[in-house]
Coordinates of C-alpha atoms and ligand atoms in Angstrom, one line a residue:
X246 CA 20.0 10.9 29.9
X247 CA 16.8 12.6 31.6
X248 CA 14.6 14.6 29.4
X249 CA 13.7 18.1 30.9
X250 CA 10.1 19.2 30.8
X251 CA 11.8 22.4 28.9
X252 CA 13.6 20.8 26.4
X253 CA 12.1 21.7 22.9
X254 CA 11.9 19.5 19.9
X255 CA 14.9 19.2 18.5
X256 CA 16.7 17.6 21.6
X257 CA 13.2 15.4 22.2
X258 CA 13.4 13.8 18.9
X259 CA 16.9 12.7 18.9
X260 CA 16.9 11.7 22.7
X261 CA 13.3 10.7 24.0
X262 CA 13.2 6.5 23.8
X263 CA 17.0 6.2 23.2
X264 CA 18.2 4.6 26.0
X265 CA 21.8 3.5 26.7
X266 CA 22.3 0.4 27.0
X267 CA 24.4 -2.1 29.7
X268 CA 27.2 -2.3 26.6
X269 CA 26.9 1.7 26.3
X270 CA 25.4 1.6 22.6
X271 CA 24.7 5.0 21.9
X272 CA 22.3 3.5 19.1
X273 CA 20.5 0.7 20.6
X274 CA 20.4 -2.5 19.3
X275 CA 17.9 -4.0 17.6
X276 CA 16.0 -6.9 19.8
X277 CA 14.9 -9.5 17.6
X278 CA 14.1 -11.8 20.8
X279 CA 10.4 -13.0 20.4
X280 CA 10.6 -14.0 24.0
X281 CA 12.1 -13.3 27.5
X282 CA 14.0 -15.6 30.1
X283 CA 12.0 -15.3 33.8
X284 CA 14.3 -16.1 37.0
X285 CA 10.9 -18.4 38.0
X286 CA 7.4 -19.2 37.2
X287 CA 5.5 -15.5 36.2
X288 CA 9.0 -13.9 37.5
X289 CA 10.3 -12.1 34.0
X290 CA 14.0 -11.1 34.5
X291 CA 13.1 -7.4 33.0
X292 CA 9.9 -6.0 32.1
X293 CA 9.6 -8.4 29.1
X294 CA 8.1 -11.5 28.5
X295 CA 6.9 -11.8 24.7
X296 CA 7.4 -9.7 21.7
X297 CA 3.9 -9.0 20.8
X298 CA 2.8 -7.9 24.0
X299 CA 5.7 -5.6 24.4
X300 CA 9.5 -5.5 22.4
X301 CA 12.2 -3.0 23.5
X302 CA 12.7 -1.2 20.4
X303 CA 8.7 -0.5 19.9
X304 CA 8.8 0.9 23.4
X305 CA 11.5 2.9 23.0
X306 CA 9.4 4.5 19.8
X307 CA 6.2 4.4 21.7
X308 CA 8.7 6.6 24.5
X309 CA 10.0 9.0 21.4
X310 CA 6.1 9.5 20.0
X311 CA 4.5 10.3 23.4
X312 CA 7.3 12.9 24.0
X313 CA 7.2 14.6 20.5
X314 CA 3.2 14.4 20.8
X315 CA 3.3 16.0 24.0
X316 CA 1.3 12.8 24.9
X317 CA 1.6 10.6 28.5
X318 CA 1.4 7.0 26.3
X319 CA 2.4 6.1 22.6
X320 CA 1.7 3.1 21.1
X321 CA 2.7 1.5 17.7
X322 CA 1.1 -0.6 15.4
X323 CA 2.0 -2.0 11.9
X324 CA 0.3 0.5 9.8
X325 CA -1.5 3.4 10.2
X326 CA -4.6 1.3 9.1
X327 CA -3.7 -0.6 11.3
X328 CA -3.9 2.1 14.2
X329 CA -7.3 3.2 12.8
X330 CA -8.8 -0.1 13.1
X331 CA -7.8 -0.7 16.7
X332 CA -9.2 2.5 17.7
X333 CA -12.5 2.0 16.3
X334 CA -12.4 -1.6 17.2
X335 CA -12.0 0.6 21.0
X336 CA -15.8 1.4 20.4
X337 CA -18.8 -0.6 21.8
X338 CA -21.5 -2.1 19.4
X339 CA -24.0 0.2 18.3
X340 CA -22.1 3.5 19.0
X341 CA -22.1 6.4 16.5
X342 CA -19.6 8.2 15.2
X343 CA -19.0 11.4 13.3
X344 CA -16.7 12.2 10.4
X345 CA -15.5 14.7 8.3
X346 CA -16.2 14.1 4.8
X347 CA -12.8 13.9 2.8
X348 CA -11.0 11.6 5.7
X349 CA -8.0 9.5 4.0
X350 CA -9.6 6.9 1.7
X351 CA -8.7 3.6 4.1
X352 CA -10.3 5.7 7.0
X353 CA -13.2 5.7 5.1
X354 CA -13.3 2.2 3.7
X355 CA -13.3 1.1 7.5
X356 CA -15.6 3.2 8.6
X357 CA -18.2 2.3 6.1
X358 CA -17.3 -1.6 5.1
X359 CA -15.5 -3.0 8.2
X360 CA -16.5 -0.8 11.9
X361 CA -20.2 -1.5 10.3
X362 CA -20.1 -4.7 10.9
X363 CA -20.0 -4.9 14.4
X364 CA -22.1 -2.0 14.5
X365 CA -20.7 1.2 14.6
X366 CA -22.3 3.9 12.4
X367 CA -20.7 6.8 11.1
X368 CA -22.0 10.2 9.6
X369 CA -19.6 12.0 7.3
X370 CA -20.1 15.8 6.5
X371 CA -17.8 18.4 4.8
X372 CA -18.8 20.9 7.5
X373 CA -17.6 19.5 11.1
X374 CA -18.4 23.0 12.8
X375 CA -21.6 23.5 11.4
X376 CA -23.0 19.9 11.3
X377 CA -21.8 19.0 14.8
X378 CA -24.9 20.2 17.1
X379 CA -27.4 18.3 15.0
X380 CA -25.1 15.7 14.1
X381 CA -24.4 14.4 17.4
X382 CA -27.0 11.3 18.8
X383 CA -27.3 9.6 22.5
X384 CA -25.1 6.8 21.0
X385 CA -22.0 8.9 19.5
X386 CA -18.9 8.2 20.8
X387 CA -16.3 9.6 18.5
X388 CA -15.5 12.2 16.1
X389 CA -12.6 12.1 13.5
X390 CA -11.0 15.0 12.3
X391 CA -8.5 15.1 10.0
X392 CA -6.1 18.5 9.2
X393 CA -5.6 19.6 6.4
X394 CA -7.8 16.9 4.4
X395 CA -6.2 14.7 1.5
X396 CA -5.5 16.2 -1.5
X397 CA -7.5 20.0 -0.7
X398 CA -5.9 20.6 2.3
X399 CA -8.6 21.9 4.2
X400 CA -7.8 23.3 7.8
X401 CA -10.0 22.5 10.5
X402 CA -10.1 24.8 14.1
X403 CA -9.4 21.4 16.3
X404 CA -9.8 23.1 19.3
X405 CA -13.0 25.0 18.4
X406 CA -14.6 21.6 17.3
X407 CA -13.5 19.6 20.1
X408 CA -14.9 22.3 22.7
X409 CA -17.9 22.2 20.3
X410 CA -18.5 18.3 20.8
X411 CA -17.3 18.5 24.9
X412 CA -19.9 20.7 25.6
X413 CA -22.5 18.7 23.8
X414 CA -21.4 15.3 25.6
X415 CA -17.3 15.7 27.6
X416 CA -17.5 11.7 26.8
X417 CA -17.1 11.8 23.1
X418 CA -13.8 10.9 22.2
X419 CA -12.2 13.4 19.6
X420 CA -9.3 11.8 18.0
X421 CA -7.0 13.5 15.1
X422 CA -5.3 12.1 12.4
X423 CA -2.3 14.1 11.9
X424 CA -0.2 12.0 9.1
X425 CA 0.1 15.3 6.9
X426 CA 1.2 17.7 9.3
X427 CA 3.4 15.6 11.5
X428 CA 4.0 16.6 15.0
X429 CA 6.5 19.2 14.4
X430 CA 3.9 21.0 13.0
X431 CA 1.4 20.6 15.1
X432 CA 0.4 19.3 18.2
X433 CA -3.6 18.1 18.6
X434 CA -3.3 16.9 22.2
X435 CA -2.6 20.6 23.2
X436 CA -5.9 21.9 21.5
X437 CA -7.7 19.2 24.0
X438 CA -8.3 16.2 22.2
X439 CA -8.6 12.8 23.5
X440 CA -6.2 11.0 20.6
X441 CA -3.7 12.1 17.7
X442 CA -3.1 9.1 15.4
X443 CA -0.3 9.0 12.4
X444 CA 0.4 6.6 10.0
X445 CA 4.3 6.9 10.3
X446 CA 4.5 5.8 7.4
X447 CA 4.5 9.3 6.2
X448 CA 6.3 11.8 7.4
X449 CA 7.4 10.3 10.7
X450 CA 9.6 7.5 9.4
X451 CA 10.3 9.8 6.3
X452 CA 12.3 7.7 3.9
X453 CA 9.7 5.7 2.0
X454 CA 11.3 2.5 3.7
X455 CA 8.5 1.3 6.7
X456 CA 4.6 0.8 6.6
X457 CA 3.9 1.7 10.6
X458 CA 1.1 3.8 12.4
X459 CA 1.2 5.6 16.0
X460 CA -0.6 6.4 18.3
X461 CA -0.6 9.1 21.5
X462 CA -3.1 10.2 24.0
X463 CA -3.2 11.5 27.8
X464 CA -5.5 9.7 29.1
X465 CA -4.1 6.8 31.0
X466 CA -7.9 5.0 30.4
X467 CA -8.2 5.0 26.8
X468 CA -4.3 4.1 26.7
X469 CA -4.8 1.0 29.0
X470 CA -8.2 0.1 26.5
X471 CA -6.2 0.5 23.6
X472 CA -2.8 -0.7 25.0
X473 CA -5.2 -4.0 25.6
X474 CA -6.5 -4.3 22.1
X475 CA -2.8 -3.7 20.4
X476 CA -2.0 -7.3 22.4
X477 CA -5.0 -8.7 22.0
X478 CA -5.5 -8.2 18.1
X479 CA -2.2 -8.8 17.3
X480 CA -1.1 -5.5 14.9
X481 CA 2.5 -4.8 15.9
X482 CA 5.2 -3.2 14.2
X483 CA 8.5 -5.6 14.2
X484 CA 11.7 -4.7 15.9
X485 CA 13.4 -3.7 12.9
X486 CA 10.3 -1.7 11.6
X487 CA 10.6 -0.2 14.7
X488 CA 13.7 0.5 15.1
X489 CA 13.8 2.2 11.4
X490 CA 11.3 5.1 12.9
X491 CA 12.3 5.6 15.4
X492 CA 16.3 6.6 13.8
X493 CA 13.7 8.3 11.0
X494 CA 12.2 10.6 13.2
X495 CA 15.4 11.8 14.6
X496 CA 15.4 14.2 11.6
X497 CA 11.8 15.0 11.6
X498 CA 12.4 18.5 12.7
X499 CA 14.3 19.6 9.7
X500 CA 13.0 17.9 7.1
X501 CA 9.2 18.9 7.8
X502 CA 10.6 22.3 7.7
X503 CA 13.0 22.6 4.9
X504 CA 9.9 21.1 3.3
X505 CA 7.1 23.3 4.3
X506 CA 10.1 26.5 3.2
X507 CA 10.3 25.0 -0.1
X508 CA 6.5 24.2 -0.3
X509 CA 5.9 27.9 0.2
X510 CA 8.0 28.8 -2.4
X511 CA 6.3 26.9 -5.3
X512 CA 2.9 27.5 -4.1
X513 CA 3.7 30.8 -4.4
X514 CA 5.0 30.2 -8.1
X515 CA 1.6 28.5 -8.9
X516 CA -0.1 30.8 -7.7
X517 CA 1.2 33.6 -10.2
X518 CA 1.5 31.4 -13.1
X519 CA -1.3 31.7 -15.5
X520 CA -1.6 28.3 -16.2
X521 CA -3.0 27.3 -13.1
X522 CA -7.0 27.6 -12.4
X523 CA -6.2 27.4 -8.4
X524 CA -4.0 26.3 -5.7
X525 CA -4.6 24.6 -2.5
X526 CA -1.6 25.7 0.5
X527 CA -2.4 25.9 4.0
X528 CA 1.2 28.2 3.8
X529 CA -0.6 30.9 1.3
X530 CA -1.6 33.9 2.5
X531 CA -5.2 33.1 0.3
X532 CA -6.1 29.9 2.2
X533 CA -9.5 29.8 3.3
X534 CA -8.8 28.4 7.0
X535 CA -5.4 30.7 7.1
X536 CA -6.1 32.3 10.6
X537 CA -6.5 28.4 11.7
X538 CA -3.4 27.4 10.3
X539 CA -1.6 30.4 11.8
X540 CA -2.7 29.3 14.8
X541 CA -2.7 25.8 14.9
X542 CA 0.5 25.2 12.9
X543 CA 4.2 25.6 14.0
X544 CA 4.9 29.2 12.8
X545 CA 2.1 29.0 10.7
X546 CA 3.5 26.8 8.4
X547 CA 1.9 25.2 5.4
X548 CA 3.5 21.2 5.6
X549 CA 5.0 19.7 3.4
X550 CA 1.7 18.8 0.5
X551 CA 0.2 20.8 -2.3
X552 CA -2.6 20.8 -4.6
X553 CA -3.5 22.5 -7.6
X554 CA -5.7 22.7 -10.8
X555 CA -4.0 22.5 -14.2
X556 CA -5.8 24.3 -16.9
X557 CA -6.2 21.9 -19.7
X558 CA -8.0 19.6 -17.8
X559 CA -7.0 15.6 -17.4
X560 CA -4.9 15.8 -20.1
X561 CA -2.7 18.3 -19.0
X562 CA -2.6 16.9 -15.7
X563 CA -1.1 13.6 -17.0
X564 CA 0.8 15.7 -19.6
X565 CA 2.4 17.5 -16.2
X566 CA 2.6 14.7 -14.3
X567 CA 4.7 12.4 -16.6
X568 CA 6.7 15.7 -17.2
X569 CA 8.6 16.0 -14.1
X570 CA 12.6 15.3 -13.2
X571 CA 12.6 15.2 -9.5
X572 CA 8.9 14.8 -8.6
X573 CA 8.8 10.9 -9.2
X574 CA 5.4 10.0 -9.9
X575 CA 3.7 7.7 -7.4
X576 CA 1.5 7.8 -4.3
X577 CA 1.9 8.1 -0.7
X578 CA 3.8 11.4 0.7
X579 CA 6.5 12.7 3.8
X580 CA 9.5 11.0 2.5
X581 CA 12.3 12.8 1.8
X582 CA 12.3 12.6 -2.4
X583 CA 9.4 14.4 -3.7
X584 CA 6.1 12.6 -5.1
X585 CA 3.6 13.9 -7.4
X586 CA 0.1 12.0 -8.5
X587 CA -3.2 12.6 -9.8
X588 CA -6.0 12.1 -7.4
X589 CA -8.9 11.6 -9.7
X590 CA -7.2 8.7 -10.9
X591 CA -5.0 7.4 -8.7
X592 CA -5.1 7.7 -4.4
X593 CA -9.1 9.0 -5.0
X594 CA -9.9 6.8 -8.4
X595 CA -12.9 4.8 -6.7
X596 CA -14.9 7.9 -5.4
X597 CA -17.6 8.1 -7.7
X598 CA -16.9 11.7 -10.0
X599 CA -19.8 13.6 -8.7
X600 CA -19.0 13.0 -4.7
X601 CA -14.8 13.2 -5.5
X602 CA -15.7 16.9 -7.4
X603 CA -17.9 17.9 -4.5
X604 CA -14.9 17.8 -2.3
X605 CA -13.0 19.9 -4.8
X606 CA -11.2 16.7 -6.4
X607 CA -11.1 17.4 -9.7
X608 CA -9.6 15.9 -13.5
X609 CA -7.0 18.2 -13.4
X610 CA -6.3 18.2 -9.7
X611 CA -2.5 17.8 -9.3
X612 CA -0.9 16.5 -5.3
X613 CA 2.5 17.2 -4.8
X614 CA 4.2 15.9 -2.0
X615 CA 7.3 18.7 -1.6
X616 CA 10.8 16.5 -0.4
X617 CA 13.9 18.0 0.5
X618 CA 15.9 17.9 -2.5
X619 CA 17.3 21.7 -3.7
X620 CA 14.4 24.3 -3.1
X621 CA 16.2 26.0 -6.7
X622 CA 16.1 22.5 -8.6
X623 CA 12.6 21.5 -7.3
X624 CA 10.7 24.9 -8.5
X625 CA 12.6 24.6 -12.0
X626 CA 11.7 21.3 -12.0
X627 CA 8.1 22.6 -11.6
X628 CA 8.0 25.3 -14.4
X629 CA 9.8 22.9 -16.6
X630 CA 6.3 20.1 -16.3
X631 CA 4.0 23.5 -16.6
X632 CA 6.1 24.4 -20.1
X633 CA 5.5 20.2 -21.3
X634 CA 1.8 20.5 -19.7
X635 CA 1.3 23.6 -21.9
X636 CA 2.2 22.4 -25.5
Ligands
PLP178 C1 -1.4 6.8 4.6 C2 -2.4 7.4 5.5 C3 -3.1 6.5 6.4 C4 -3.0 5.0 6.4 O1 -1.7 4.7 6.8 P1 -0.9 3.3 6.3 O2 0.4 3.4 7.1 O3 -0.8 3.4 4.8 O4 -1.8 2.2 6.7 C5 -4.0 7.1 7.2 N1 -4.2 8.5 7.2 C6 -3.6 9.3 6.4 C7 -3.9 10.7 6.4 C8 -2.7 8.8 5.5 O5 -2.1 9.6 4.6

C-alpha cells in the first residue's frame, strides 16, 4: 500500500511504516534479530546488517513519524532525553545556544550540567520574541522552543520566532519540542523549523507502557549528522519498544482529540468555579497566546494538559490532589488514563521557589493530564476533589 501525498491523518497513522510482509502479516512482526545474514563479504542480503545501526521495526516507526510530522526523515531513540542529548551532542564545541526559560526540566538539566561540558553555552529567557535580537552571538547555533511550556502552558508563535532568528543568521538551527501537543495537533516543520523532537513517551505511544523519543526534520543534512550520531552513540529504542509505538500511535488521532474536547470542558468548569484563583488552557477563549494557538493548533485546539491555581494554597492542592477517583496521582502525561500532580513539589520540586514562581509555578499550582476516560465521569470526578479541597 502507497501513501498519497493527499491522504490526511487518520489513514497516515494507521498505514505509513506498516509494511506487508513476504508471509502477508497485516501487523508486522516483531524482529528481534541483532544481526543480518550477507550473501558475501560487505554483501547484506536486505538492507540490514546490525540492529543498532538500523532494525526493521524502528524503521518502520521512523517511516510512520516522518509521515505524521510532515517530515522527509524520522529517527528514534530510547527516550526523549535521549533524543535531546543527541541533538545537542549535533553541535560543535563552543557554539551558543538559546532557550526559552520554562523548557522541560531534563532539557534543562542537559543544557546546563551535561552540553556544558563540551562546551556549548546556553541562554534561557522567558521572552523568546523579545530577547532574540540581542540574544543571538557569532557562535549561536540553536534555539529551543518549546509549545505550550510545562505546567503554564504558554504558547509560542513558532513561525514568527523562527523567521525572527533566520533573518538574524538562516544557519541557526530552530528545533521544537512538541511532546505536549503531539503532532495531530500541530505540525512545527510546516511553520519552517529545522527539527520537531517528542519524547514518545507521551502522547505518541499513549499508554504509559514505553520510555522512547523521536525525531523528524527535512533536511536531509542535519538527518544524515544526526542519523550518524544515533549509531555512533548507541541510544536506540528496542524492537519491541518499537514496535509498541508504533501500534500506539495508530490511535493518536482520536485520543489527542477526545482529550483536548474533554480538556475544554473542565477548563471551562474551573474557570467558573470560585474556588479557583486561575486557569492555564491554551483551549480557553482567555489564554494569553489564544490567536497563536488558533493558528498554530489543529482547529485551535487546547491538547490534552491543564493547569490551575487552588485557592487554599499547598494544602489544598495536596488536599485536591489525593481527592481524586479517576485522575491517578503521578507524573508524566499523554496516556490514555488521566494524571494529576503538583509541580512545586513533584515534576518542578528542585527549581529553587523564587525562579519556579517567576515562571508562574506556584504552591497551589495543580497539572492535570486530561485521558480519555468518560468526559461526564472525568468533570464530576473534578468537582468532587474541589468539594474535599474545600473543607
Ligand atoms: C517527558 C518529556 C521529555 C523527556 O522525555 P523522556 O522520554 O522522559 O526521556 C522531554 N520533553 C518534554 C516536553 C517531556 O514532557
Amino acid at each position: 500500500m502507497v501513501l498519497r501525498s493527499t491522504d490526511k491523518f487518520a489513514t497516515k497513522a494507521i498505514h505509513a511504516g506498516a509494511h506487508i510482509d513476504i508471509h502477508g502479516s497485516v501487523i508486522e512482526p516483531i524482529s528481534l534479530s541483532t544481526t543480518f545474514k550477507q550473501s558475501a563479504p560487505a554483501q547484506p542480503l536486505g538492507e540490514y546488517e546490525y540492529s543498532r545501526s538500523q532494525n526493521p521495526n524502528r524503521k518502520n516507526l521512523e517511516e510512520a513519524i516522518a509521515s505524521l510530522e510532515n517530515a522527509k526523515h524520522g529517527l528514534a531513540f530510547s527516550s526523549g532525553s535521549a533524543t535531546t542529548a543527541v541533538v545537542l551532542q549535533s553541535l560543535p564545541q563552543g557554539s551558543h545556544a538559546v532557550s526559552i526559560g520554562d523548557v522541560y526540566g531534563g532539557t534543562h538539566r542537559y543544557f546546563t550540567k551535561v552540553a556544558n561540558a563540551h562546551g556549548v553555552d546556553t541562554t534561557f529567557t522567558n521572552d523568546l520574541l523579545k530577547e532574540l535580537p540581542s540574544l543571538i552571538k557569532a557562535n549561536t547555533k540553536l534555539v529551543w522552543i518549546e509549545s505550550p511550556t510545562n505546567p503554564t502552558l504558554k504558547v509560542t508563535d513558532i513561525e514568527l520566532v523562527n523567521k525572527t532568528v533566520k533573518k538574524i543568521n538562516k544557519d541557526i538551527l530552530v528545533v521544537v519540542d512538541n511532546t505536549f501537543l503531539s503532532p495531530y495537533l500541530s505540525n512545527p516543520l510546516n511553520f519552517g523549523v529545522d527539527l520537531v523532537v517528542h519524547s514518545a513517551t507521551k502522547y505518541i505511544n499513549g499508554h504509559s507502557d514505553v520510555v522512547l523519543g523521536v525525531l523528524a526534520t527535512n533536511n536531509t543534512e542535519l538527518y544524515e549528522r544526526l542519523q550518524f550520531l544515533q549509531n555512533a552513540i548507541g541510544a536506540i529504542p528496542s524492537p519491541f519498544d518499537s514496535w509498541l509505538v508504533h501500534r500506539g500511535l495508530k490511535t493518536l488521532h482520536l485520543r489527542v482529540r477526545q482529550a483536548a474536547l474533554t480538556a475544554t470542558k473542565i477548563a471551562e468548569y474551573l474557570e467558573k468555579s470560585n474556588q479557583v484563583v486561575a486557569v492555564n488552557y491554551p483551549g480557553l477563549e482567555s489564554h494569553p497566546d489564544r490567536a497563536v494557538v488558533v493558528k498554530q493548533h489543529r482547529d485551535g485546539l487546547g491538547g490534552g494538559m491543564i493547569s490551575f491555581r487552588i485557592k487554599g494554597g499547598a494544602e489544598a492542592a495536596a488536599k485536591f490532589s489525593s481527592s481524586t477517583r479517576l485522575f491517578t496521582l503521578a507524573e508524566s502525561l499523554g496516556g490514555v488514563e488521566s494524571l494529576l500532580e503538583v509541580p512545586a513539589v513533584m515534576t518542578h520540586g528542585g527549581i529553587p521557589k523564587e525562579q519556579r514562581e517567576a515562571s508562574g509555578v506556584y504552591d497551589d499550582l495543580i497539572r492535570l493530564s486530561v485521558g480519555i476516560e468518560d468526559t461526564e465521569d472525568l468533570l464530576q470526578d473534578v468537582e468532587e476533589a474541589l468539594k474535599a479541597a474545600a473543607q
